[in-house]
Coordinates of C-alpha atoms and ligand atoms in Angstrom, one line a residue:
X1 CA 24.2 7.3 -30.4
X2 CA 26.2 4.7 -32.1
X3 CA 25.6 1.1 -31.5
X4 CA 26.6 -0.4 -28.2
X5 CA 28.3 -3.4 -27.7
X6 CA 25.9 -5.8 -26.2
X7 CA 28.0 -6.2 -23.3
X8 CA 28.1 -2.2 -23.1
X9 CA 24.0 -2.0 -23.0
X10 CA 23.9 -4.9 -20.6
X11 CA 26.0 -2.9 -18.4
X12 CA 24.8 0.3 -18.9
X13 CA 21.1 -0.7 -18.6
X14 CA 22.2 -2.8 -15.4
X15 CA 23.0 1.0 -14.1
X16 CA 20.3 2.9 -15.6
X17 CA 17.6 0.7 -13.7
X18 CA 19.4 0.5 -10.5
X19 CA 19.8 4.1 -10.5
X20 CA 15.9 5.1 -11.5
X21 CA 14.3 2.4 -9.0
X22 CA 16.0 4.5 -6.9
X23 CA 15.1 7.5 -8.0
X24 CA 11.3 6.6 -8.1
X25 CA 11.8 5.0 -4.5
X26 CA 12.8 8.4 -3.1
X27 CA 10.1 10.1 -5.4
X28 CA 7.3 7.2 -4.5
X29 CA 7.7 5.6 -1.0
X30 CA 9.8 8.1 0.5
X31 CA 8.3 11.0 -0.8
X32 CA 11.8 13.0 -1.1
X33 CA 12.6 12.9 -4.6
X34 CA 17.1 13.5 -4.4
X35 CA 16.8 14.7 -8.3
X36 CA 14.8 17.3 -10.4
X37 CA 12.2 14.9 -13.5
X38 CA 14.2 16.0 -16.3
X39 CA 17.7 14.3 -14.5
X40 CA 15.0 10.6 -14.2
X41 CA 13.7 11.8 -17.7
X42 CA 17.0 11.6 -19.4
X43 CA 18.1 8.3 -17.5
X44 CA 14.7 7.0 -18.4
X45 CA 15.1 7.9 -22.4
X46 CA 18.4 6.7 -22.4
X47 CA 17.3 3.1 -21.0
X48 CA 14.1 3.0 -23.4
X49 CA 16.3 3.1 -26.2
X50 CA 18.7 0.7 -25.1
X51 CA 16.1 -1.9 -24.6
X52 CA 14.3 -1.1 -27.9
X53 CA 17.9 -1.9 -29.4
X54 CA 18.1 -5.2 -27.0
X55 CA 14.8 -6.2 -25.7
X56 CA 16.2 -9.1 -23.8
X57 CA 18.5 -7.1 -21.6
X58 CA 14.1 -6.0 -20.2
X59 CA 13.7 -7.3 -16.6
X60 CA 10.7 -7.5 -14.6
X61 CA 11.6 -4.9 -12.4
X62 CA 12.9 -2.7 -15.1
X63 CA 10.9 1.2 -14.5
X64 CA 9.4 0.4 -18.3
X65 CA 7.4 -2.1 -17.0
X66 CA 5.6 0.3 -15.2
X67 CA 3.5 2.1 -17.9
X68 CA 1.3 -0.5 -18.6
X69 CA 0.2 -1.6 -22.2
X70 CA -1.6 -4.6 -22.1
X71 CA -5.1 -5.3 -22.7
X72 CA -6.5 -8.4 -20.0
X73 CA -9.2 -9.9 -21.2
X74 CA -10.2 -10.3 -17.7
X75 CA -9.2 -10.9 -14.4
X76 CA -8.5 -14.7 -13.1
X77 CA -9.5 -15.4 -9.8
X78 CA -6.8 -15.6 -7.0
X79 CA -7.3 -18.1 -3.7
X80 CA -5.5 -16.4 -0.7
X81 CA -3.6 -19.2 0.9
X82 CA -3.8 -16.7 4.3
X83 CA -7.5 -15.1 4.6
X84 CA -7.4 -11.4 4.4
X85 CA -9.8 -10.9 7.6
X86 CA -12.6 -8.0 8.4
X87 CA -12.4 -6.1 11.8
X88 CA -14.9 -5.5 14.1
X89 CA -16.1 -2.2 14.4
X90 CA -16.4 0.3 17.1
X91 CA -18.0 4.1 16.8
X92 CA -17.8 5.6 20.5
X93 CA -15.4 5.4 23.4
X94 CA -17.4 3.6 25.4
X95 CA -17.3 0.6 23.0
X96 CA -13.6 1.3 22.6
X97 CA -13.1 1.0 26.5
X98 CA -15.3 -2.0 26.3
X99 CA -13.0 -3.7 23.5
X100 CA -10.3 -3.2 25.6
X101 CA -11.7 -4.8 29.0
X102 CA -12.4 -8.0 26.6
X103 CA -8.7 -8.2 25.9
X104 CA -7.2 -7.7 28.8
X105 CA -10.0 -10.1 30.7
X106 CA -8.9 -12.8 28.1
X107 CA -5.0 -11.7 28.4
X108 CA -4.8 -11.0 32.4
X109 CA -2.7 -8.1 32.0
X110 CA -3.2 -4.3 30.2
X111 CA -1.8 -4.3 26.8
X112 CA -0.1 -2.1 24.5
X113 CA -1.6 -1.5 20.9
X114 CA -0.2 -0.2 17.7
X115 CA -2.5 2.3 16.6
X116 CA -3.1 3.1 13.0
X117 CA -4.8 5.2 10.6
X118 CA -7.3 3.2 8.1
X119 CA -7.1 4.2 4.8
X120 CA -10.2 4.4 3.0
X121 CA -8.6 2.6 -0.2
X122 CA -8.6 -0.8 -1.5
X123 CA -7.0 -3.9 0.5
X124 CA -4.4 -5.3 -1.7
X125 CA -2.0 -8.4 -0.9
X126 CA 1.3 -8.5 -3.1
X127 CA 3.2 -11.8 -3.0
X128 CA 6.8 -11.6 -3.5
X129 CA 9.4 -14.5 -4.3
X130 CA 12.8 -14.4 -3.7
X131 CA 12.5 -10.4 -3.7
X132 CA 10.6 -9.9 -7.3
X133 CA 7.2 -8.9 -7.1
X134 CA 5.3 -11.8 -8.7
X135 CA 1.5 -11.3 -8.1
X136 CA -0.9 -8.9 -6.7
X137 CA -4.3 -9.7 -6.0
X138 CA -7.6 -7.7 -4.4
X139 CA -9.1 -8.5 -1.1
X140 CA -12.0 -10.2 -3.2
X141 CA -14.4 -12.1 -0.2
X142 CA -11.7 -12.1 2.2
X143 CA -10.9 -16.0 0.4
X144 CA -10.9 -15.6 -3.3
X145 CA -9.9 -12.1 -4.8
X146 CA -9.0 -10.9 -8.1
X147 CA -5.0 -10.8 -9.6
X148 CA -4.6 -7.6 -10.7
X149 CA -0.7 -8.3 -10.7
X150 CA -0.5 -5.9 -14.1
X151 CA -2.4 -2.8 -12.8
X152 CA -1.0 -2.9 -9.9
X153 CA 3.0 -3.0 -11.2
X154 CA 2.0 0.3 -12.7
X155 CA 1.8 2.2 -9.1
X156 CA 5.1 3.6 -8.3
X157 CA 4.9 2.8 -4.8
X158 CA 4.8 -0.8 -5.4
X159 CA 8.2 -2.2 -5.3
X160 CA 8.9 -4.4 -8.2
X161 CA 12.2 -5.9 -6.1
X162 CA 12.9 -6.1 -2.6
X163 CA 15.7 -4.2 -1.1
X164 CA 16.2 -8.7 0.2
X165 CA 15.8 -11.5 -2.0
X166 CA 13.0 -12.3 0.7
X167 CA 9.5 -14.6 -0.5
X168 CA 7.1 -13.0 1.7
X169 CA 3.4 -12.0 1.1
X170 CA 1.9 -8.3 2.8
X171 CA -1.6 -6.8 2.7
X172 CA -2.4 -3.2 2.5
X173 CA -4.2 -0.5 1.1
X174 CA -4.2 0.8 -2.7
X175 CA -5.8 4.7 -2.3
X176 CA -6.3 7.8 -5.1
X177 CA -4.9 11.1 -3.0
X178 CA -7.6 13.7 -2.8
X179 CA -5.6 15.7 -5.2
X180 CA -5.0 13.4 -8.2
X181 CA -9.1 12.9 -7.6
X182 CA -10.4 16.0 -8.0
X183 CA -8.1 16.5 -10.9
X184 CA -9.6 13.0 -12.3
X185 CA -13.2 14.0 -11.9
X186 CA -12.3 17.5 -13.0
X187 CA -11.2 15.7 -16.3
X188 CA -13.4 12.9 -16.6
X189 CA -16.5 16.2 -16.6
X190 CA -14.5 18.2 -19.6
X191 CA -14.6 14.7 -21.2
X192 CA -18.4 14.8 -20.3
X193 CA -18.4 11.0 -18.4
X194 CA -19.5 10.6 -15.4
X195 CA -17.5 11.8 -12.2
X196 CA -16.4 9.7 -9.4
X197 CA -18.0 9.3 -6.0
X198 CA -15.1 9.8 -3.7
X199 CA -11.3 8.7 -3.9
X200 CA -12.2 5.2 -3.2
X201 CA -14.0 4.6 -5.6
X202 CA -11.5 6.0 -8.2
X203 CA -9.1 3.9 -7.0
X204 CA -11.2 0.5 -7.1
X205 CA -12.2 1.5 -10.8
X206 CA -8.7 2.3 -11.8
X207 CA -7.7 -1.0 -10.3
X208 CA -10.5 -2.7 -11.7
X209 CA -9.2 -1.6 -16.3
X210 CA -8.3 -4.2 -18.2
X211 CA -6.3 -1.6 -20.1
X212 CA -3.6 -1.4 -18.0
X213 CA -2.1 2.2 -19.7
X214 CA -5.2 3.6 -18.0
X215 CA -4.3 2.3 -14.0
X216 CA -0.5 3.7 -14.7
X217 CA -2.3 6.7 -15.5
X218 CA -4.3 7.2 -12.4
X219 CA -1.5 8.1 -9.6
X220 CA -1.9 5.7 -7.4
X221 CA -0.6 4.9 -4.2
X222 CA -0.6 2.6 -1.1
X223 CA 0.1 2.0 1.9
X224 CA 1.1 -1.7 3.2
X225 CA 0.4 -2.6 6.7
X226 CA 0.0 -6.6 7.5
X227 CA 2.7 -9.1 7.4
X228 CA 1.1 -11.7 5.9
X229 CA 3.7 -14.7 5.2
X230 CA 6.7 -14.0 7.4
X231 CA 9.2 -15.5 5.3
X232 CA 12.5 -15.5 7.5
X233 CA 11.5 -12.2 8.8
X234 CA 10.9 -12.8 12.4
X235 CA 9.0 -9.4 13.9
X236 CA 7.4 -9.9 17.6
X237 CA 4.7 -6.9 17.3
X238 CA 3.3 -5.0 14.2
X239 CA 5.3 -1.7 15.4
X240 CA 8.0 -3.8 14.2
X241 CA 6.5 -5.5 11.1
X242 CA 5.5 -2.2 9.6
X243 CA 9.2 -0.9 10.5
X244 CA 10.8 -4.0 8.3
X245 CA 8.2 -3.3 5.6
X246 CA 9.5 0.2 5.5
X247 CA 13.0 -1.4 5.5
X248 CA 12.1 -3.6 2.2
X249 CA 11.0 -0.9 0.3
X250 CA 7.3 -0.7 1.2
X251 CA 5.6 2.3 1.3
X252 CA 4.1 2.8 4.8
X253 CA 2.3 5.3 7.2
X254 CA 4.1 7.4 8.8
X255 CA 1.7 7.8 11.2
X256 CA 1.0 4.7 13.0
X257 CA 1.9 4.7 16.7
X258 CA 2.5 2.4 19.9
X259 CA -0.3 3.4 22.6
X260 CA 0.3 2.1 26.5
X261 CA -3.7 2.4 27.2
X262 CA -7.2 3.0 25.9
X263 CA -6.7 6.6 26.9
X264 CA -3.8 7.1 24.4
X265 CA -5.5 5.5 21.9
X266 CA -8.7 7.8 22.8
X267 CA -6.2 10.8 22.4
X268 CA -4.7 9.5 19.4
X269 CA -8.0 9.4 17.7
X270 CA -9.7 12.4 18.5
X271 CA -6.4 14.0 17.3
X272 CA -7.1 12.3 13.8
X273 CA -10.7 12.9 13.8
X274 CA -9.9 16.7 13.7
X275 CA -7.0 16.9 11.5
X276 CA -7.7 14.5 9.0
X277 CA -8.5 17.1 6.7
X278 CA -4.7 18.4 6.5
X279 CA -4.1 14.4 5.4
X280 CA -3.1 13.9 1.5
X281 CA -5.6 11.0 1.7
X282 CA -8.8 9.8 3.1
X283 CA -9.2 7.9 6.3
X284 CA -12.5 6.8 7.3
X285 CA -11.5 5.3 11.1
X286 CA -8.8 4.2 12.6
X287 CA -7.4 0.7 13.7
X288 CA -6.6 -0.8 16.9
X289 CA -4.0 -3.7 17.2
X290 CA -2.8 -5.4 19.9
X291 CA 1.0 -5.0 19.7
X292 CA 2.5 -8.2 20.5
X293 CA 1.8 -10.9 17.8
X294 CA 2.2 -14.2 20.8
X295 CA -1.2 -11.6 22.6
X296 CA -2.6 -11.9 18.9
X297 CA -2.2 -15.6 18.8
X298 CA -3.4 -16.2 21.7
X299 CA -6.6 -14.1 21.3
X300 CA -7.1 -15.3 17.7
X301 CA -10.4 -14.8 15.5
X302 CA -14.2 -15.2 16.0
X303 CA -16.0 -16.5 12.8
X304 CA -15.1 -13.5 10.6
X305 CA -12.6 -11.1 12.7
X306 CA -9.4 -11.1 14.9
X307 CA -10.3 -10.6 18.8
X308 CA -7.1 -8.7 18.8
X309 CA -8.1 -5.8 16.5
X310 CA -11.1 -3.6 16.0
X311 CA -11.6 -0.6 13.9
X312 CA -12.4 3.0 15.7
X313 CA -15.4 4.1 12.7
X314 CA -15.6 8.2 12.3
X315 CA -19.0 9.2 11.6
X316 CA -19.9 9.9 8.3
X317 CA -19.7 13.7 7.7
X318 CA -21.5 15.5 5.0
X319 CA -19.4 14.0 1.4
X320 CA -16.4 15.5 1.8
X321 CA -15.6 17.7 -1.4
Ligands
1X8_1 N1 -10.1 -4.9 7.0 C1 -8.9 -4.8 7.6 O1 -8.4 -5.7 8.2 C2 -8.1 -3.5 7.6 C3 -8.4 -2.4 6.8 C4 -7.5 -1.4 6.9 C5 -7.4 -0.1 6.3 N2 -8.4 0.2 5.4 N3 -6.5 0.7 6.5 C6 -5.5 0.5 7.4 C7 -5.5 -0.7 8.1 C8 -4.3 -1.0 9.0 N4 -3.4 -0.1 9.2 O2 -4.3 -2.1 9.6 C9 -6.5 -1.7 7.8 S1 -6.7 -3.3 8.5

């Protein structure tokens, strides 16, 4: 290829990365790739070169930021300026129905609840200004977490800009699907080291290199689920939040639900219990949520957890395979 102009490559590159962040968002968060890997392949190629010939038309959100390459020397330590809270547990109906006679004693009035599967991953918050994703950080003690901003630009799910220049902050869920981890453990015992416990733990040591080649490696996902720092965005309920998450670019679950009663929610979660085998992931519960974020306010938190929220616990069945 002869030389390009520098205008040209500025142009073209402009293009190239427009057109394979979309791509990667239809392969990645929407899971409905639009073209075949040797059509992103190409594009991909063709960009690599024109930013080995120009390396200051790279941008942070450019796809080659995404395969890693750097060596932390360790991980500095991150304060959340909003807590990432814990949720009270519940593992029976009757402890369910009694969660929901607390909140609608404190409310005066039956509320709805957004119902949602919980991931058995890691919780990640991902702080975004003016649309660019600028650090990512683990839950840590709830206060004080770890930034793992450079592993975590390396899963494909992770938007690196905002479909809105919006400076917001969300929490969610970083998770190995079961197939990528029996294909890692399947690997790591033909490399004779030692073999992961379950997907979680897979995850949490991918997220946890400092050689950040090996976290692109590892086929991460996530799924985000809490609005932390509204920004302008102005959602009423979480059915809504997740929806303007999904808007933005996020990937979210498709599964979450709004529920008129405790009985719904009962339904909803004996339907998960038994099917959450056919899931490309693990779930180890599911969580309850009152709806209506003015309900949440009201209710608020005890020492560690929100009133408005618990967490439905399955019990723990022989390892799964
Ligand atoms: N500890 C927590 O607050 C949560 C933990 C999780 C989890 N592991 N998966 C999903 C959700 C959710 N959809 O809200 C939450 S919330």
């Amino acid at each position: 290829m002869e030389a390009m102009t520098f205008q040209a490559a500025e142009k073209r590159s402009a293009e190239l990365r427009d057109e394979l962040n979309q791509y990667s968002y239809e392969y990645y968060v929407q899971d409905q790739p639009s073209v075949e890997d040797f059509v992103y392949d190409k594009k991909y190629q063709e960009l690599v070169e024109i930013e080995t010939e120009y390396p200051d038309l790279i941008t942070p959100e450019s796809p080659t930021q995404r395969v890693g390459g750097k060596i932390l020397e360790g991980f500095e330590k991150v304060v959340h300026d909003i807590p990432l809270y814990s949720l009270n547990d519940v593992f029976n109906k009757e402890e369910l129905i009694a969660f929901d006679e607390r909140v609608k004693k404190a409310v005066g009035h039956p509320v709805s609840y957004c119902v949602e599967l919980k991931i058995d991953g890691l919780s990640i918050s991902l702080k975004y200004e003016n649309g660019v994703f600028v650090q990512g950080a683990t839950r840590g003690d709830g206060t004080v977490g770890e930034n793992i901003t450079e592993n975590l630009k390396t899963v494909k799910s992770i938007p690196l800009r905002l479909k809105e220049p919006l400076s917001i902050e969300v929490r969610g869920e970083c998770y190995m699907p079961k197939a990528s981890f029996v294909k890692l453990n399947q690997q790591r015992e033909e490399e004779g080291k030692e073999v992961f416990a379950n997907p979680r733990n897979a995850a949490a040591g991918s997220l946890r290199q400092l050689d950040t080649r090996v976290a692109a490696k590892r086929n991460l996902s996530t799924f985000l689920y809490t609005l932390a720092d509204f920004g302008p965005l102005e959602s009423t309920t979480q059915d809504h939040a997740l929806n303007e998450m999904s808007r933005l670019g996020f990937r979210t679950n498709p599964e979450h639900r709004v529920c008129e009663t405790i009985d719904e929610v009962w339904e909803y979660i004996e339907n998960f219990h038994e099917t959450r085998e056919q899931l490309d992931y693990e779930i180890d519960g599911i969580v309850i949520k009152v709806n209506d974020f003015s309900i949440q306010d009201d209710l608020g938190f005890t020492v560690k957890a929100p009133r408005w929220a618990t967490a439905y616990k399955f019990p723990p069945e022989e390892a799964q395979t």
